[in-house]
Short mmCIF file of C-alpha atoms in Angstrom, two decimals:
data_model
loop_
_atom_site.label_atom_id
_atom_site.label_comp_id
_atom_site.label_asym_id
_atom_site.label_seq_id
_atom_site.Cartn_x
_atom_site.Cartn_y
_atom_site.Cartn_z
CA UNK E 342 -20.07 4.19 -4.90
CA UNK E 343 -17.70 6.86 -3.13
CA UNK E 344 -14.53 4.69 -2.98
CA UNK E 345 -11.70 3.99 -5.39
CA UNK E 346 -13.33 1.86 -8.00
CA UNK E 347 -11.00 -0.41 -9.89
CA UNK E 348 -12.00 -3.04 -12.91
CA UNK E 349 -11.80 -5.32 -14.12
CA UNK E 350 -11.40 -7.18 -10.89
CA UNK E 351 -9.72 -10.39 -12.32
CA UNK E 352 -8.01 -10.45 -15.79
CA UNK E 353 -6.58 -13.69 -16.80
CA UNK E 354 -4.02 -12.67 -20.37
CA UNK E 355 -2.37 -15.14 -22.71
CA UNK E 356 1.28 -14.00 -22.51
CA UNK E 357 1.99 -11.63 -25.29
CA UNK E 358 -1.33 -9.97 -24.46
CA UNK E 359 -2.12 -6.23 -24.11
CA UNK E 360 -4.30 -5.40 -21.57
CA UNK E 361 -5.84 -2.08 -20.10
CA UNK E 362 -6.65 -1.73 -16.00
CA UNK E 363 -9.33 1.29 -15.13
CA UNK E 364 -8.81 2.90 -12.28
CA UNK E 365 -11.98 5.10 -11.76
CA UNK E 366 -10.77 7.34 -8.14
CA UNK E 367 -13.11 9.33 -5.73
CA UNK E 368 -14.37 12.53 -7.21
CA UNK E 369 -12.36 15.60 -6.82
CA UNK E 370 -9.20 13.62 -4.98
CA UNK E 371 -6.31 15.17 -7.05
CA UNK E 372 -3.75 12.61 -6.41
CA UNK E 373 -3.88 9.26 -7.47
CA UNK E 374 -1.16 6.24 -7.41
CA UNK E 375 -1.02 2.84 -8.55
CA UNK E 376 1.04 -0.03 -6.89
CA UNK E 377 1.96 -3.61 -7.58
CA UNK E 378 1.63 -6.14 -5.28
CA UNK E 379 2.79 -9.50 -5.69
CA UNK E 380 2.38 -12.73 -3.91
CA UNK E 381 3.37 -12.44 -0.71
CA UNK E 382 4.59 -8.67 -0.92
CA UNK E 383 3.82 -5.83 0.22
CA UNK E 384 2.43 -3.64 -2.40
CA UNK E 385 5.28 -1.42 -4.36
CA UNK E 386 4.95 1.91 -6.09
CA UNK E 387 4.98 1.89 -9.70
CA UNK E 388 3.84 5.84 -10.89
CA UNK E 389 2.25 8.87 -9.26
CA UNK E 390 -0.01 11.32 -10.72
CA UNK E 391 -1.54 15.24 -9.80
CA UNK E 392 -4.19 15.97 -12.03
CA UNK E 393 -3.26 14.90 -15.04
CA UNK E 394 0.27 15.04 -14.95
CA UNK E 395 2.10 12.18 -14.80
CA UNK E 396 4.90 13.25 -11.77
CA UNK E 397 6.49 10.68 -11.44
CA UNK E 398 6.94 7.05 -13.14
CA UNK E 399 9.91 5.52 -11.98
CA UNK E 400 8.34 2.43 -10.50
CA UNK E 401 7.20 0.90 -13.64
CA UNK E 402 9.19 -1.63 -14.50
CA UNK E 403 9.70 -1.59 -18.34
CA UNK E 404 8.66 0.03 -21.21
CA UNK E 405 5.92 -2.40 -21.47
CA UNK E 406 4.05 -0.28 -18.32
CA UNK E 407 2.28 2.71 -19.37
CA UNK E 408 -0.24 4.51 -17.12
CA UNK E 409 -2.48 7.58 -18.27
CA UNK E 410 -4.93 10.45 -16.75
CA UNK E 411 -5.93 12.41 -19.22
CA UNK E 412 -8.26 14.59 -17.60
CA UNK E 413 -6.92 14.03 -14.43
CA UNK E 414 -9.38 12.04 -13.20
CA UNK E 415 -9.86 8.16 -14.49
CA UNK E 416 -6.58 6.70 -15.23
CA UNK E 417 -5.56 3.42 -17.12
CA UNK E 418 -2.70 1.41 -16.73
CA UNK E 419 -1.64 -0.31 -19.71
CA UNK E 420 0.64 -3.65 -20.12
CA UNK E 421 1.89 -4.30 -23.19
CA UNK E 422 3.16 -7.68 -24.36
CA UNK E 423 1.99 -9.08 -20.62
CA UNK E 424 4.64 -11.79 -19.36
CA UNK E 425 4.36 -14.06 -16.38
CA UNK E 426 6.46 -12.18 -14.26
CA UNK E 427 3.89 -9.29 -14.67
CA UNK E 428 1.39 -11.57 -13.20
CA UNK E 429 0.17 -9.38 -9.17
CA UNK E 430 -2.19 -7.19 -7.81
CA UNK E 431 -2.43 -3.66 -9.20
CA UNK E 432 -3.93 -1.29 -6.87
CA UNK E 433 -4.88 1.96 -7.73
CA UNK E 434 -5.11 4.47 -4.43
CA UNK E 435 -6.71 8.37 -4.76
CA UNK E 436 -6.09 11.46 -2.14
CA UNK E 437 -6.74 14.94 -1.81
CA UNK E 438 -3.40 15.37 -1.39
CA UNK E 439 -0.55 13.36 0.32
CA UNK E 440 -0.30 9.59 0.47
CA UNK E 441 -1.32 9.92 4.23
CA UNK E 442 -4.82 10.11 3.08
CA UNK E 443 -5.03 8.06 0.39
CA UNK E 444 -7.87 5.58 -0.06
CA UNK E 445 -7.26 2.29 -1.82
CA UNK E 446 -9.72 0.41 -4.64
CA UNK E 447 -9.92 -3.41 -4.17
CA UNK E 448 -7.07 -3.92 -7.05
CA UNK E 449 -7.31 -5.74 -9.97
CA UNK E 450 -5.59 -9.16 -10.15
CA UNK E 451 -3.82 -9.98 -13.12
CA UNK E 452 -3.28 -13.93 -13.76
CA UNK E 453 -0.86 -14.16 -17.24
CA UNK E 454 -0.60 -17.67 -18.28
CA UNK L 360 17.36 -4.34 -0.24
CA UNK L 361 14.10 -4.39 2.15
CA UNK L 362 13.64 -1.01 3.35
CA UNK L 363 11.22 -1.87 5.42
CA UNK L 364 10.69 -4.95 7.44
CA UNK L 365 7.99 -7.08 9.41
CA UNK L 366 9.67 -9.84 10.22
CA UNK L 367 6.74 -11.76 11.26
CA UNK L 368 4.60 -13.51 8.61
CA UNK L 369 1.94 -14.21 10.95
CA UNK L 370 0.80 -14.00 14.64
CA UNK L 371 -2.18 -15.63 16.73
CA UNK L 372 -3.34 -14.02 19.83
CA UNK L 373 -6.11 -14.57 21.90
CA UNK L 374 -9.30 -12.69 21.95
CA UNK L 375 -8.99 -10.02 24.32
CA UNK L 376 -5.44 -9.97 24.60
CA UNK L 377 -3.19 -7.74 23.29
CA UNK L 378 -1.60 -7.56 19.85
CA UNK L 379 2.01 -6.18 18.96
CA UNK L 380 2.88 -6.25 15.28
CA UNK L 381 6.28 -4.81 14.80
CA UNK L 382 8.25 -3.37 11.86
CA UNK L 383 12.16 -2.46 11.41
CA UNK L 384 13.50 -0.26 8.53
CA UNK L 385 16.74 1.19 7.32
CA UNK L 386 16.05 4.19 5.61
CA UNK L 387 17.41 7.07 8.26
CA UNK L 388 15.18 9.18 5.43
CA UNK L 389 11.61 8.10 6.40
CA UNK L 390 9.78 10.51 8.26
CA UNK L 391 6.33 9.38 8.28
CA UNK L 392 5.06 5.89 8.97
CA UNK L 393 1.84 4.22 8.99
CA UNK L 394 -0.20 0.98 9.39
CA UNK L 395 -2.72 -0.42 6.88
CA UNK L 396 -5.12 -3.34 7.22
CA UNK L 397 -5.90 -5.65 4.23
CA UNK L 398 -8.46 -7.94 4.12
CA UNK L 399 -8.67 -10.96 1.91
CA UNK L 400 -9.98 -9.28 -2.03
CA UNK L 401 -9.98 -5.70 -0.70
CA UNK L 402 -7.64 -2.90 -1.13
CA UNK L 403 -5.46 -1.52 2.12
CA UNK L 404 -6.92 0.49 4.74
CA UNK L 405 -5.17 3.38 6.66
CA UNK L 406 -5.35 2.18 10.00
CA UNK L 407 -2.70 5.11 12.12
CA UNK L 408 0.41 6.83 11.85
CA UNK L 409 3.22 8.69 13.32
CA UNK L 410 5.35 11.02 12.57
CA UNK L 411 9.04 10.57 13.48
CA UNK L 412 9.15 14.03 15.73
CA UNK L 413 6.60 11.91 17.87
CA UNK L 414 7.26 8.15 19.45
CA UNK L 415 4.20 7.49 20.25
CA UNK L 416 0.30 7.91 18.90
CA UNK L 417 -2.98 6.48 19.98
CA UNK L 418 -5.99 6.36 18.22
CA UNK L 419 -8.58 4.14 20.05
CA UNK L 420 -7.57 0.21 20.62
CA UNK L 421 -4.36 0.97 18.19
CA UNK L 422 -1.55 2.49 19.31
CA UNK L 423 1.77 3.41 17.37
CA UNK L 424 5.37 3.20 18.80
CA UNK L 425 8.01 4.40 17.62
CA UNK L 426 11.90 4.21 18.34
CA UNK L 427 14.06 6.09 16.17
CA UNK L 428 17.37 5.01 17.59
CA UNK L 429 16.38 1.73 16.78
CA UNK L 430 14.82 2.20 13.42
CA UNK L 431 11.77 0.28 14.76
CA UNK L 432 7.94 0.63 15.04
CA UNK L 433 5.28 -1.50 16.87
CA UNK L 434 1.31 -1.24 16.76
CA UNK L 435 -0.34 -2.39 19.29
CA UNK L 436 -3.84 -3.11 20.19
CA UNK L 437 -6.00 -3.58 22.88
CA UNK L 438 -7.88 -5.51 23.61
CA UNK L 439 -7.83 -7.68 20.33
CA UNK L 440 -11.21 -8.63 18.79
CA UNK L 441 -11.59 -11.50 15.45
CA UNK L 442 -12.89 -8.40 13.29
CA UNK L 443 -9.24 -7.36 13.90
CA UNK L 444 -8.07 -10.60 11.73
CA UNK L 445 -6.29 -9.84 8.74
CA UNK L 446 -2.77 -8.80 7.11
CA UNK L 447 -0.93 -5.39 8.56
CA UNK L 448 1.47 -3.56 6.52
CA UNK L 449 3.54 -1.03 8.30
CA UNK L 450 4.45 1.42 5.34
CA UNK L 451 7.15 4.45 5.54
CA UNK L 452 7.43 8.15 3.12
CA UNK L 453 9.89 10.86 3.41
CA UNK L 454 6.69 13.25 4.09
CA UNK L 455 9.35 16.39 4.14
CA UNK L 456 11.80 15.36 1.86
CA UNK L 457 10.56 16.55 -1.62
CA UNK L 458 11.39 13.94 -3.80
CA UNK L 459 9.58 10.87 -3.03
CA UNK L 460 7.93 12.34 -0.43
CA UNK L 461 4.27 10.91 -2.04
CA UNK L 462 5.58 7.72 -2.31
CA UNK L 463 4.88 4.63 0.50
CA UNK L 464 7.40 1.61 0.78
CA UNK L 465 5.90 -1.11 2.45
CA UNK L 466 6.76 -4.41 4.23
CA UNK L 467 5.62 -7.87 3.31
CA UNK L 468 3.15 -7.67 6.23
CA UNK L 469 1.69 -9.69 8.89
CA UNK L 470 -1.39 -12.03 9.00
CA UNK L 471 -2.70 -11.37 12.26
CA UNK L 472 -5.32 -14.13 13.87
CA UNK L 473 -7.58 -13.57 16.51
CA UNK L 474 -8.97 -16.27 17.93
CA UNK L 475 -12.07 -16.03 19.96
#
């Protein structure tokens, strides 16, 4: 399709679980973000990247987050040693250029039990 | 600290009437806001935005407002339809500010209901 394509869509992890989230954005769209919504939130900015370069990653909350693009286009946010508090929506968003024109995927909703 | 606000959770208006979500913030940096639309298992949608040398922009049924003095933004639409059913997050960058300038903060949002 032409949107942001995220998977898996639902990803249920036995805490103490790695897990991987693909983020595939639209073609060509230099920027792309990924957020973290939780229950009743608003979504909140966990890393930014241009290309391949990661600009900026100070939303992730531990040392647990990590979040590639190596050929600055798909990215993949990794979780390591998932806990329940990590349990939210991760949305990955791609633009051209600023935020104003981003376009969101559908997220992927991580259940850790 | 909420940076941004909507102090709503949820608002049910008649078909045909209007709508006004509204949305307070504190950071005196934000210079760009905007409104997304979320429906239930999809991502956000871009919906309008303003820019704070403006207080107002229309696009359509949806209208932007914005007070500066008051650190406060409204959306309105007219006339409401049920397709417009579904959560609004009013979302703020510093657009001209460098740093940060790529990144949104966003409120908890609003379920808006439109009952036919």
């Amino acid at each position: 399709g032409a949107g942001v394509s995220q998977s898996p869509r639902y990803k249920v992890a036995k805490r103490g679980q790695d897990v991987a989230l693909r983020c595939d954005p639209i073609s060509g769209h230099v920027s792309l973000f990924w957020y973290q919504q939780a229950l009743g939130q608003g979504p909140e900015f966990l890393t930014y990247f241009q290309n391949e370069a990661q600009l900026d990653k100070s939303g992730l909350p531990s040392d647990r987050f990590f979040a590639e693009r190596p050929e600055g286009s798909v990215s993949t946010l990794k979780i390591q040693r998932t806990q329940q508090e990590d349990s939210a929506v991760y949305l990955c968003a791609s633009s051209l250029g600023t935020i104003t024109e981003a376009f969101f995927g559908q997220g992927t909703r991580l259940t850790v039990v | 600290d909420q940076q941004v606000k909507q102090n709503s959770p949820s608002l049910s208006v008649q078909e045909g009437r209007i709508s006004i979500l509204n949305c307070d913030y504190t950071n005196s940096m934000f210079d760009y806001f905007l409104w997304y639309k979320k429906y239930p298992a999809e991502g956000p949608t871009f919906l309008i935005s303003i820019s704070s040398i403006k207080d107002k922009n229309e696009d359509g049924r949806f209208t932007v407002f914005l007070n500066k003095s008051a650190k406060h933004l409204s959306l309105h639409i007219v006339p409401s339809q049920p397709g417009d059913s579904a959560v609004y997050f009013c979302a703020a960058s510093r657009r001209e500010s460098g740093a940060g300038s790529y990144q949104l903060t966003f409120g908890k949002g609003t379920k808006l209901s439109v009952i036919p």
